[in-house]
mmCIF file of C-alpha atoms in Angstrom:
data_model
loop_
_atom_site.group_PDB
_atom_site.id
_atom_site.type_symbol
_atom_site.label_atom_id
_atom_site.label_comp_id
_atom_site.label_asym_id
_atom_site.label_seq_id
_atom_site.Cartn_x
_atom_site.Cartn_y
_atom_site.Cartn_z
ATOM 1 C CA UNK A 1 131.678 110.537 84.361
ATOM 2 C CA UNK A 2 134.246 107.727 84.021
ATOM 3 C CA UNK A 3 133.913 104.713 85.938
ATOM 4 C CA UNK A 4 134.862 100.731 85.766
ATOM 5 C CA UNK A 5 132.343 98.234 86.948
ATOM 6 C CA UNK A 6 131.858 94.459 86.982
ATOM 7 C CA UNK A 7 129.441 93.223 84.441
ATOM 8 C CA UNK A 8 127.766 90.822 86.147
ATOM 9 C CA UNK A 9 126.889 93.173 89.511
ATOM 10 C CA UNK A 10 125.819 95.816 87.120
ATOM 11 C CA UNK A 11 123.710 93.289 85.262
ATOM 12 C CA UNK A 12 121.666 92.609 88.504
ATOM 13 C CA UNK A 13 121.154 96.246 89.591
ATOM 14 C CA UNK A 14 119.994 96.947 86.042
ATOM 15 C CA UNK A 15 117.250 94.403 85.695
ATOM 16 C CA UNK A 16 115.766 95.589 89.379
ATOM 17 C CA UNK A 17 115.813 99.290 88.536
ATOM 18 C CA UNK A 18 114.308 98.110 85.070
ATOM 19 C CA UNK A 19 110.946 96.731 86.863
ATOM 20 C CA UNK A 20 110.240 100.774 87.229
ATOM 21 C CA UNK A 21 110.827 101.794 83.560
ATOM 22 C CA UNK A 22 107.879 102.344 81.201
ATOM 23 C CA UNK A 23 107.378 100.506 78.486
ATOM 24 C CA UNK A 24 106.146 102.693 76.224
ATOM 25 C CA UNK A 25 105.648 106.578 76.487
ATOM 26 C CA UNK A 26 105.576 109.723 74.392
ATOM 27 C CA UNK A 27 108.020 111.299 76.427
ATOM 28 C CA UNK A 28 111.669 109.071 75.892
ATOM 29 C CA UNK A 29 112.965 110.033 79.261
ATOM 30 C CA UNK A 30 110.465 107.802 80.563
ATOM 31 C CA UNK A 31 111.849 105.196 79.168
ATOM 32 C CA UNK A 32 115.492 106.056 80.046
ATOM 33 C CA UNK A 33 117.084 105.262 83.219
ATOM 34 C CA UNK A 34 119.099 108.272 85.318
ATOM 35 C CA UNK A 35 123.114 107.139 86.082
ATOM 36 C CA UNK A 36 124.729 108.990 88.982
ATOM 37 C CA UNK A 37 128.274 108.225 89.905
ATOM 38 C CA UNK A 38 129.699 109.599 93.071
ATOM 39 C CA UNK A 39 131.761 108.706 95.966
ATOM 40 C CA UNK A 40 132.691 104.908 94.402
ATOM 41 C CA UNK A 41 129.090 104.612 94.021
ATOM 42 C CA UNK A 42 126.891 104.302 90.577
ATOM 43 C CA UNK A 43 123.478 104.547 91.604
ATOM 44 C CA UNK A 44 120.531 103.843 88.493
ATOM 45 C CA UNK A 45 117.120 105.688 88.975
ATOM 46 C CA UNK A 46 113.977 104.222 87.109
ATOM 47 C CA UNK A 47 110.268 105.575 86.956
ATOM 48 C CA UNK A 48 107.477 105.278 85.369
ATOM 49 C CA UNK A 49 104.681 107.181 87.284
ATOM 50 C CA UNK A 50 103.429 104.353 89.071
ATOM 51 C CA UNK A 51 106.485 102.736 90.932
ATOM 52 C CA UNK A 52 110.023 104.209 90.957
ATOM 53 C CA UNK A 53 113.071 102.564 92.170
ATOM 54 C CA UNK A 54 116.961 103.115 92.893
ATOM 55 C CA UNK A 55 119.393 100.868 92.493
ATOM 56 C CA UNK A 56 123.688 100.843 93.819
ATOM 57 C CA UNK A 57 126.927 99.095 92.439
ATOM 58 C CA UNK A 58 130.007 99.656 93.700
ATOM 59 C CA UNK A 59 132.539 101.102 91.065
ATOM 60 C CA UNK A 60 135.983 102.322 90.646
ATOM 61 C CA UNK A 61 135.634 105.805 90.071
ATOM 62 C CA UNK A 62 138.071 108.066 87.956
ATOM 63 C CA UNK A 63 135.442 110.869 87.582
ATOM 64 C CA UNK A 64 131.606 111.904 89.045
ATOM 65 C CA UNK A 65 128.868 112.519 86.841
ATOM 66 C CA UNK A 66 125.439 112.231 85.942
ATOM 67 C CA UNK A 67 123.927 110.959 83.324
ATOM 68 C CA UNK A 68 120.193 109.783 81.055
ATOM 69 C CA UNK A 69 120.326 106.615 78.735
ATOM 70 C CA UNK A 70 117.280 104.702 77.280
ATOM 71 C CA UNK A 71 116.971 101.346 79.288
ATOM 72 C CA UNK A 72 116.441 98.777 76.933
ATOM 73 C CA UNK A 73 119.475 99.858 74.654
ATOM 74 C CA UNK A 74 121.869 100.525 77.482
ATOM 75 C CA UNK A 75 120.813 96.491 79.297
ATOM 76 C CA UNK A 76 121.475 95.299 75.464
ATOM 77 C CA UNK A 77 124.318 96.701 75.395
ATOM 78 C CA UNK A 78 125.471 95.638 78.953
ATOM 79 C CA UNK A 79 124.058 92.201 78.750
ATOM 80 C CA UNK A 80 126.026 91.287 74.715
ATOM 81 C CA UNK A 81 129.715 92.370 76.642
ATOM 82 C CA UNK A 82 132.155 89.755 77.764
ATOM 83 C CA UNK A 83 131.645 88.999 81.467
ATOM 84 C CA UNK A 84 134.356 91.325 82.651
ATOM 85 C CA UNK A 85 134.796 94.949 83.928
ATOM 86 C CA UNK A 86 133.267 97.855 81.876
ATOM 87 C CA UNK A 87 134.137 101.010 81.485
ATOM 88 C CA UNK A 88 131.523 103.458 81.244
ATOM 89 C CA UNK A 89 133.257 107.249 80.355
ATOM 90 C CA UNK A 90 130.395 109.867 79.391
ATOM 91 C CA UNK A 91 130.329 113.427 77.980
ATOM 92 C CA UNK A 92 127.195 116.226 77.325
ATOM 93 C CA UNK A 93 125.979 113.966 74.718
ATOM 94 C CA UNK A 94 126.948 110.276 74.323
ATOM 95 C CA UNK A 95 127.412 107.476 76.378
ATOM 96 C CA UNK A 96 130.665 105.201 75.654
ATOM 97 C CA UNK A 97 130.672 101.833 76.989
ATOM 98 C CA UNK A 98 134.404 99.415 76.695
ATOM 99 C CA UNK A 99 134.432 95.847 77.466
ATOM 100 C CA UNK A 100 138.027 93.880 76.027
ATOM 101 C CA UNK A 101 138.047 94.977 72.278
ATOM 102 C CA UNK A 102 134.420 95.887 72.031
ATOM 103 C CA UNK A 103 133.140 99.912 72.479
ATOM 104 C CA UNK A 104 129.370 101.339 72.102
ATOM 105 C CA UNK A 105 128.519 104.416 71.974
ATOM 106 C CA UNK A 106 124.946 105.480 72.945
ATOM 107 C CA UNK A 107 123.191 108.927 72.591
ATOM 108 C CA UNK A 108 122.211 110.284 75.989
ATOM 109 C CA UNK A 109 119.609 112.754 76.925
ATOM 110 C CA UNK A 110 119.717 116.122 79.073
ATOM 111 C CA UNK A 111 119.579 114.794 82.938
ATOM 112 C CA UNK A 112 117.750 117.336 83.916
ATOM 113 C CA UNK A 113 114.557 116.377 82.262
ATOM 114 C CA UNK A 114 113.893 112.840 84.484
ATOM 115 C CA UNK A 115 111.540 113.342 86.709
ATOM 116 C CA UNK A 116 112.131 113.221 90.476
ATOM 117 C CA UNK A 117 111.395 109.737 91.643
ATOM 118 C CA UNK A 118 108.617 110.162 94.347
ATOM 119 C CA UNK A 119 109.696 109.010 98.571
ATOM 120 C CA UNK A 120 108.273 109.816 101.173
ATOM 121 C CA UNK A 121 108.805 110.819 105.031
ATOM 122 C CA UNK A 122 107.897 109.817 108.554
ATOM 123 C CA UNK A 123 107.422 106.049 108.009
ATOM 124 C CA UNK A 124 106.582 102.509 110.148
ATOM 125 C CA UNK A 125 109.268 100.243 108.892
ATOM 126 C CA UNK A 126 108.600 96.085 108.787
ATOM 127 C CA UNK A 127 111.339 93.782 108.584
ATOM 128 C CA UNK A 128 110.159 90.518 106.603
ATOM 129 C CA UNK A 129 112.085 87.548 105.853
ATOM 130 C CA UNK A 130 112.926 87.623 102.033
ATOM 131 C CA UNK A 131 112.393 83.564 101.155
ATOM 132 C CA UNK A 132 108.945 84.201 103.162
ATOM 133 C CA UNK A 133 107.955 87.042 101.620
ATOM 134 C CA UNK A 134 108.320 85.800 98.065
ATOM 135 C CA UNK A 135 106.464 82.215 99.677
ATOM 136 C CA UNK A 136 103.902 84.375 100.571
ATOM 137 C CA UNK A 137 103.152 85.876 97.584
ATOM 138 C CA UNK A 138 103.222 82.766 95.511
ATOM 139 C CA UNK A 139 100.634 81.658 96.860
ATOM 140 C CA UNK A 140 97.847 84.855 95.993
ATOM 141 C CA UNK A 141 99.293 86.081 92.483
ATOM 142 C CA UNK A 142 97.011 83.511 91.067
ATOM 143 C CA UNK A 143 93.839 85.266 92.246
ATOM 144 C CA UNK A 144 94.419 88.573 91.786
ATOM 145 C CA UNK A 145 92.401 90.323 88.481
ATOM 146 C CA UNK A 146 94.581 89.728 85.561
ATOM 147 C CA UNK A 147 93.316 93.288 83.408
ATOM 148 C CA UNK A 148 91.766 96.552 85.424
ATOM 149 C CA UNK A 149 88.114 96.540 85.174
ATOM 150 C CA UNK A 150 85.572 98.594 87.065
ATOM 151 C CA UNK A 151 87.325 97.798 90.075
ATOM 152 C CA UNK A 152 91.225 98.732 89.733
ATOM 153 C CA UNK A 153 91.722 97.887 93.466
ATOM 154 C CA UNK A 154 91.219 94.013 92.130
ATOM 155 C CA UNK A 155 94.177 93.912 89.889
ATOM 156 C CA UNK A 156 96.628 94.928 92.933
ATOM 157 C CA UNK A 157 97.059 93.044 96.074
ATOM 158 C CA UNK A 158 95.955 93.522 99.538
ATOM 159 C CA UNK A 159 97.745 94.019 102.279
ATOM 160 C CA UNK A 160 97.036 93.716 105.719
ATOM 161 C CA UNK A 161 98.915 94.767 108.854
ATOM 162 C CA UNK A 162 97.231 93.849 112.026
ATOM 163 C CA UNK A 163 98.012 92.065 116.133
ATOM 164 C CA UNK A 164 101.928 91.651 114.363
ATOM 165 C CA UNK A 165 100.851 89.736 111.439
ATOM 166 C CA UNK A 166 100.959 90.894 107.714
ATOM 167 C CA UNK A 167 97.969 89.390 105.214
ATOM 168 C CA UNK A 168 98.202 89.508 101.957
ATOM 169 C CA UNK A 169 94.967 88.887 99.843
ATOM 170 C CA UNK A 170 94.213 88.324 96.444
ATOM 171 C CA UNK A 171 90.460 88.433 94.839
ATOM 172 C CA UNK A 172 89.589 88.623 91.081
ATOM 173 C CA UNK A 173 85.804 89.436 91.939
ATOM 174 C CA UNK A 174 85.557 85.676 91.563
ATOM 175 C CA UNK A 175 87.269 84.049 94.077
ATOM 176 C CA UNK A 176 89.431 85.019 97.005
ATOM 177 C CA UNK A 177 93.078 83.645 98.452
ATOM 178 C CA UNK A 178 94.185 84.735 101.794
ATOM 179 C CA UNK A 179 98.148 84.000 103.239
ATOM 180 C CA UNK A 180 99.793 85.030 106.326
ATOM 181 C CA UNK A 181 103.288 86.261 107.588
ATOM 182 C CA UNK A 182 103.150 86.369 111.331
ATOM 183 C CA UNK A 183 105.610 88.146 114.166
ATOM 184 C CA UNK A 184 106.837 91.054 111.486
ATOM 185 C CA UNK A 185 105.853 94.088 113.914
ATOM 186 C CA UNK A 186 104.517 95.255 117.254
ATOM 187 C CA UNK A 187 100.883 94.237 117.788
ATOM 188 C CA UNK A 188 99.859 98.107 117.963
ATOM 189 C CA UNK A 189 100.789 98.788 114.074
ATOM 190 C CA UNK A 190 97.697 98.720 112.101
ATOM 191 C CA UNK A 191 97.967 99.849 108.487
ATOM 192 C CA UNK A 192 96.245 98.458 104.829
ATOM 193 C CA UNK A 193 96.990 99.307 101.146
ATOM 194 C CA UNK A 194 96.890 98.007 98.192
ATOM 195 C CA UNK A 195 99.933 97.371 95.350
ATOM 196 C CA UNK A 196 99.387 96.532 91.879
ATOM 197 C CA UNK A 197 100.384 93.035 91.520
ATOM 198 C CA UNK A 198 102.856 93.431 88.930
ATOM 199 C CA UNK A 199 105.443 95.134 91.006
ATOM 200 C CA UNK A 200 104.795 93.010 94.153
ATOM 201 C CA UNK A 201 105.293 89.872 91.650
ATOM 202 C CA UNK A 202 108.758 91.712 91.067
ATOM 203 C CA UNK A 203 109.974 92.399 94.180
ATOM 204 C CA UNK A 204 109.454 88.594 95.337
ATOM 205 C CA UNK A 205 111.326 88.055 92.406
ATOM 206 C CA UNK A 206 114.127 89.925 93.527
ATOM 207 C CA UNK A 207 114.168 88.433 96.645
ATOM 208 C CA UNK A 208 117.033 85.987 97.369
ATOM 209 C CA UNK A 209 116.773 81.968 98.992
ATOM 210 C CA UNK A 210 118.786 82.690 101.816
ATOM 211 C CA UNK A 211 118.070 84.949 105.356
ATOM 212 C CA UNK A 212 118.417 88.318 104.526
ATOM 213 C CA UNK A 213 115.424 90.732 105.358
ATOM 214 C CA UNK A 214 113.103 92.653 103.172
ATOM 215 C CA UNK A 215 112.377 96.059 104.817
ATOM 216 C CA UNK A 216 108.847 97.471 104.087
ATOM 217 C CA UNK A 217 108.933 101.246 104.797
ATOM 218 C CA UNK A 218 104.880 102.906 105.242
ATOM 219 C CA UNK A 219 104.603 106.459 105.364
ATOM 220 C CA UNK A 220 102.314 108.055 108.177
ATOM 221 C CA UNK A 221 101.223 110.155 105.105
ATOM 222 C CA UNK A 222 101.478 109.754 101.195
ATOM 223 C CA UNK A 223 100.888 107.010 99.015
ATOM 224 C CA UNK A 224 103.833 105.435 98.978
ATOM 225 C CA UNK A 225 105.386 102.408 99.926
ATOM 226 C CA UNK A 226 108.974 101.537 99.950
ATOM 227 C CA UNK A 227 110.661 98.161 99.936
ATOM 228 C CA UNK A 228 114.283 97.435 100.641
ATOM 229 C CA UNK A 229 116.796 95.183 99.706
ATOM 230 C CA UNK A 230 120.375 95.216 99.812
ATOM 231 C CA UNK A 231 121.355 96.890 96.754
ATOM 232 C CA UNK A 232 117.544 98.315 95.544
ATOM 233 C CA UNK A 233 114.715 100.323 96.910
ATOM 234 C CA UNK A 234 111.441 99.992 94.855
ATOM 235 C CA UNK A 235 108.541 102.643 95.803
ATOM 236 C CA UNK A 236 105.462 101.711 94.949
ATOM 237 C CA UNK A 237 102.430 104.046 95.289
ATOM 238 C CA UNK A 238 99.477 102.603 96.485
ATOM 239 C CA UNK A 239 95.568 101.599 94.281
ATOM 240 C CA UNK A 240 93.182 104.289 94.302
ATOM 241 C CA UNK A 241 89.503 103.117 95.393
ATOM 242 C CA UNK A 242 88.702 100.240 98.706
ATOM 243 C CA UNK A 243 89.058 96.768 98.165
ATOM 244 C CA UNK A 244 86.304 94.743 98.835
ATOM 245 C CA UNK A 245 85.540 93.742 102.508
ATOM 246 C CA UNK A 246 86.490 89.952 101.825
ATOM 247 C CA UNK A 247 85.981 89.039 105.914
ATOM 248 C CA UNK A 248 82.695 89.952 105.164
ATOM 249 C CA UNK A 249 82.072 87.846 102.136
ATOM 250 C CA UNK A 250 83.544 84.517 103.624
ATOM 251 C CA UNK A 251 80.925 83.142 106.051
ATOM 252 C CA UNK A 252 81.226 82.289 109.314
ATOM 253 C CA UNK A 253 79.315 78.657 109.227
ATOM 254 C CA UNK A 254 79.277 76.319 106.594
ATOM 255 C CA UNK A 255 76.129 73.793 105.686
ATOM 256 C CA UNK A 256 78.158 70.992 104.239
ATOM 257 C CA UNK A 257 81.536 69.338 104.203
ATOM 258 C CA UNK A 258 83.534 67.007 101.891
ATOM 259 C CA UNK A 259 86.514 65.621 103.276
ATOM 260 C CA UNK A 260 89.129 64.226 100.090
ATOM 261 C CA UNK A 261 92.770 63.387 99.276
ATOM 262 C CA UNK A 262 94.395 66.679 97.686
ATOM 263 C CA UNK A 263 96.284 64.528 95.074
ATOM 264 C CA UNK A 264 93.233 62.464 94.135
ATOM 265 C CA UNK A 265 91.022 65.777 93.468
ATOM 266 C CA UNK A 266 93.763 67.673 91.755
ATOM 267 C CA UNK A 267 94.707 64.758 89.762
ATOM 268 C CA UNK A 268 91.074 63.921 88.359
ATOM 269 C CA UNK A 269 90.735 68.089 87.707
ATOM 270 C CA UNK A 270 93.727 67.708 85.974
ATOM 271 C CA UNK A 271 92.252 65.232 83.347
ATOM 272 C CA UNK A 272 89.097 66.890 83.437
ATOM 273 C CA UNK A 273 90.554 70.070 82.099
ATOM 274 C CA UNK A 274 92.262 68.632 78.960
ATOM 275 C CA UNK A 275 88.505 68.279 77.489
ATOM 276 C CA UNK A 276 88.659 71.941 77.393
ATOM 277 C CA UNK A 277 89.724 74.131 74.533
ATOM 278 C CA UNK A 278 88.516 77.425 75.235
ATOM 279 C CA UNK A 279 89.661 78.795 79.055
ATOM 280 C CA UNK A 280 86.083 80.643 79.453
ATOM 281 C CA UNK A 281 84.134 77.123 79.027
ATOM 282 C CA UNK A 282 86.407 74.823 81.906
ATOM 283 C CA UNK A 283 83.181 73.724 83.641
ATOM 284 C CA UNK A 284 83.381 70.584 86.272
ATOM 285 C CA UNK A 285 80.659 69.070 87.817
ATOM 286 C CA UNK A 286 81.385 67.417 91.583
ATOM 287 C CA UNK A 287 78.675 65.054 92.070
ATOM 288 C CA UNK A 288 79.056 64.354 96.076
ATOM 289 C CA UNK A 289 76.891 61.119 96.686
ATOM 290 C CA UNK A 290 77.431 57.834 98.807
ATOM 291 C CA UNK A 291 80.883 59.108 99.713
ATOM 292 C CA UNK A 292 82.144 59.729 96.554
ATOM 293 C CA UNK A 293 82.802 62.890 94.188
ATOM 294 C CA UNK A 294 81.569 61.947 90.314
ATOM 295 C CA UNK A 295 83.790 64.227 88.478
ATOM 296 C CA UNK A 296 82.208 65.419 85.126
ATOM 297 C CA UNK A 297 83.496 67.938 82.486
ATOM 298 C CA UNK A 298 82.325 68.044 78.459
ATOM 299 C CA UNK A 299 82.638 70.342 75.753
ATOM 300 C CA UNK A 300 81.963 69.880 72.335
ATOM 301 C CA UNK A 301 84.049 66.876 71.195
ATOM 302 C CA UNK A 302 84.869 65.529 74.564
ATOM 303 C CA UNK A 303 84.233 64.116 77.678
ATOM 304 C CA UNK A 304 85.253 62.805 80.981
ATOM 305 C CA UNK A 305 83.356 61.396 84.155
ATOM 306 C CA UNK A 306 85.988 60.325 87.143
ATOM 307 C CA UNK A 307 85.002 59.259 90.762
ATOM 308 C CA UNK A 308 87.072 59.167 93.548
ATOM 309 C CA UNK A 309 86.973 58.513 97.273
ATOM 310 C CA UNK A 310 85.415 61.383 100.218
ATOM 311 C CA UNK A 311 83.462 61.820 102.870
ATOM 312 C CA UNK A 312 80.237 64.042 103.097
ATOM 313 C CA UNK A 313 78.094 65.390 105.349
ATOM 314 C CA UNK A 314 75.227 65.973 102.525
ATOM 315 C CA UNK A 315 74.740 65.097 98.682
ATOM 316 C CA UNK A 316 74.749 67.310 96.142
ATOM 317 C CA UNK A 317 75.729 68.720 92.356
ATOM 318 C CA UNK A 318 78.092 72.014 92.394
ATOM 319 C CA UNK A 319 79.742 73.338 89.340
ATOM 320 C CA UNK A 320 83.000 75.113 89.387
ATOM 321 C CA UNK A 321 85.786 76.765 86.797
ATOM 322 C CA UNK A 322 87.740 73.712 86.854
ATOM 323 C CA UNK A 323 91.277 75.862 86.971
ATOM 324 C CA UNK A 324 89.929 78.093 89.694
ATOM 325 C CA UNK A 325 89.722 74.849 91.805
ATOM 326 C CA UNK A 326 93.031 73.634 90.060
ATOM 327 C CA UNK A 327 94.615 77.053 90.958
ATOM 328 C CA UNK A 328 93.488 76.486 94.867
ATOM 329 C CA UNK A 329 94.913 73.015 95.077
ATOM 330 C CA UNK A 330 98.113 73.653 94.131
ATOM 331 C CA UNK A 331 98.713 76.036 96.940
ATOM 332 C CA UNK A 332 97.475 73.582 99.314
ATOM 333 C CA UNK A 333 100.166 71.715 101.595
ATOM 334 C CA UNK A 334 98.090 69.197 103.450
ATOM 335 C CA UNK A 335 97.593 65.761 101.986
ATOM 336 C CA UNK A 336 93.830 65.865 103.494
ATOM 337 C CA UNK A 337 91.595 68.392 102.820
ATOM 338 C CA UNK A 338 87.921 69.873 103.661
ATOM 339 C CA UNK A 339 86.113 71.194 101.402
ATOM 340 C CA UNK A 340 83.290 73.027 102.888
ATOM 341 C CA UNK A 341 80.037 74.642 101.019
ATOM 342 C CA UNK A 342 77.857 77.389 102.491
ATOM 343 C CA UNK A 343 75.419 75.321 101.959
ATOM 344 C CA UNK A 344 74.243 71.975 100.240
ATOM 345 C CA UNK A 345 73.016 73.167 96.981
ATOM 346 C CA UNK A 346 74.200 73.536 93.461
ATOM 347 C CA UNK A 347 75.169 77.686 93.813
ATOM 348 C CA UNK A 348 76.994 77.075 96.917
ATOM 349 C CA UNK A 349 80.363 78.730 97.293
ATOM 350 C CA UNK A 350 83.490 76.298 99.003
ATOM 351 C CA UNK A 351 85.968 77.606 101.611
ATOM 352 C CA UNK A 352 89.414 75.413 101.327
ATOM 353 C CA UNK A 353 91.723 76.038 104.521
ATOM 354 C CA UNK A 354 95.176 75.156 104.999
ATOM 355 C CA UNK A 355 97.693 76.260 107.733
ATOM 356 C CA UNK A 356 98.699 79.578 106.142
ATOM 357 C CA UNK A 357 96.246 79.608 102.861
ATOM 358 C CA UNK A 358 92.734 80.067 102.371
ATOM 359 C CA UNK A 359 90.485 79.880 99.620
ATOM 360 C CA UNK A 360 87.150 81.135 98.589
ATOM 361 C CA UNK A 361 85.407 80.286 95.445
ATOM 362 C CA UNK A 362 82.344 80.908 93.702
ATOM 363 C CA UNK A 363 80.603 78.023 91.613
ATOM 364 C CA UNK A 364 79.107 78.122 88.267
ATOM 365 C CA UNK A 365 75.780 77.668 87.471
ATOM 366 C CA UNK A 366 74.522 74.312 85.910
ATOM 367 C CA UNK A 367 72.412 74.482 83.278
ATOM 368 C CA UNK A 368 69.630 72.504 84.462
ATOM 369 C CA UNK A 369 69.643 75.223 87.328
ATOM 370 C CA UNK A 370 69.183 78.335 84.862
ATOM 371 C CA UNK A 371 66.534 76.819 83.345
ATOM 372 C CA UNK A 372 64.607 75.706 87.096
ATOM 373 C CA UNK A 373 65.792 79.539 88.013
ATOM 374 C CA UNK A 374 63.946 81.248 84.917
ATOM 375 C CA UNK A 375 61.043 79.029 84.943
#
């Protein structure tokens, strides 16, 4: 192989096929990335057993080839050259890279020893507006599981294709965030799976600011999904295991509502939460009485009470994870919001709903509760 490409599009490819590459692994090839030039084209394989992904620069090609390089050396040694063209020229055994005066040399491994990346075949293809998409999944990264417990399918994010909408959901066996793209497909396509969240945080990554479209390819069979942009295809195969039935969980009615300026909520959470050292202890009170919310939180060497303005249907005490509620507000658009409980009592749950978000969280119990509840 001998071929002459520009740094900074090769750059780009590199860091979109590297989302696929393992991290660590007994085997090296896994860590290695495959490089295939033909017809003017390099094209960069990654995989790591759970995603897999190809990316294509343009070149100027004096010879074909194929070739196997560990990832993080060869983006090193791409990313330290002068912004300029490279030349990339390989033989059986090494990998030589030229850039102005400066040349590496990199041992390469036997081709022939990557595994396949994994497709798929008769597919229902979405087109989805890339500066949505990545919106969209802003907005429920926050909620999904952040380590795989008993349930792996919470650590990956839902997705639901139904009546020409696509919902993505997000649950950490705590709370629940729900978002919306609508008009993406015929009304008849009707299709769920689950992706773990790290390469769905990726791809939104990858996605640009402007109109382009990301293509979502489903197979009819397999467990494989396949998203496309421009220059990279990213296949992601699906969780293992169902993922909880959150339609069911969210009620229907709710016993209570407290109406509230977003800004004057988040703000007083805000302060609340610097009392807090330890993430696992962020308990607030909300205190709803005579139209106002008393905001409480203490720990051991602090605390702070805040009150501000709302309107309620009921009065009660409620204790919640103050960044859970934190988390909620901030992907909350409207300057007026409703909170609304299950039911007027200090286990109730609260349901926040904006035009394309919803939220579902559950409270903490107050002490003074525990102690009624074992009595």
């Amino acid at each position: 192989m001998k071929i002459e490409v520009l740094k900074e599009e090769l750059m780009d490819v590199l860091e979109a096929v590297g989302t696929t590459v393992a991290q660590k692994s007994t085997l090296p090839v896994l860590q290695a990335v495959l490089l295939e030039a033909e017809d003017g084209k390099l094209t960069i394989y990654g995989i790591d057993g759970t995603a897999s992904a190809r990316g294509t620069v343009y070149v100027e090609q004096e010879k074909a080839g194929v070739t196997c390089i560990n990832y993080v050396l060869f983006k090193d040694v791409v990313k330290s050259l002068p912004n300029n063209n490279i030349t990339i020229e390989t033989d059986e055994h090494s990998c030589k890279f030229s850039c102005n005066n400066a040349t590496f040399e990199l041992v390469t491994y036997n081709p022939q020893d990557f595994p396949k990346p994994f497709g798929q075949t008769t597919q229902t293809s979405l087109q989805v507006n890339q500066q949505e998409f990545k919106a969209t999944v802003s907005k429920v990264l926050p909620f999904v599981a952040p380590v795989e417990g008993t349930m792996p399918a919470l650590t990956g994010v839902n997705f639901e294709i139904e009546d020409g909408r696509m919902t993505l959901v997000g649950c950490d066996g705590y709370r629940i965030a729900v978002t919306t793209i609508k008009g993406i497909c015929e009304d008849e396509i009707k299709t769920s799976f689950v992706l773990p969240a790290k390469y769905v945080k990726e791809i939104a990554r990858l996605c640009s600011a402007d109109e382009d479209e990301l293509q979502i390819c489903i197979p009819s069979s397999g467990n494989t999904v396949s998203f496309e942009l421009p220059n990279v295809v990213i296949n992601i195969q699906r969780i293992a295991g169902n993922y909880p039935n959150w339609k069911k969980i969210i009620p229907a009615e709710f016993g209570a509502t407290v109406r509230v300026n977003k800004d004057d909520l988040y703000g007083a959470l805000e302060r609340a939460s610097l009392v807090f050292d330890d993430a696992r202890e962020r308990k607030t009170v909300l205190n709803i009485k005579n139209n106002q919310i008393l905001i409480t939180a203490q720990s051991d060497t602090s605390k702070v009470e805040e009150s501000i303005s709302a309107k309620a249907d009921a009065e009660f005490r409620v204790g919640f994870n103050t960044r859970y509620l934190i988390d909620v507000l901030k992907q909350i658009e409207s300057e007026n919001i409703a909170l609304k409980f299950v039911k007027a009592d200090p286990i109730s749950p609260v349901y926040v709903k904006d035009d394309n978000f919803a939220a579902f969280v559950l409270p903490i119990k107050l002490k003074e509760e525990q102690k009624t509840t074992a009595a």
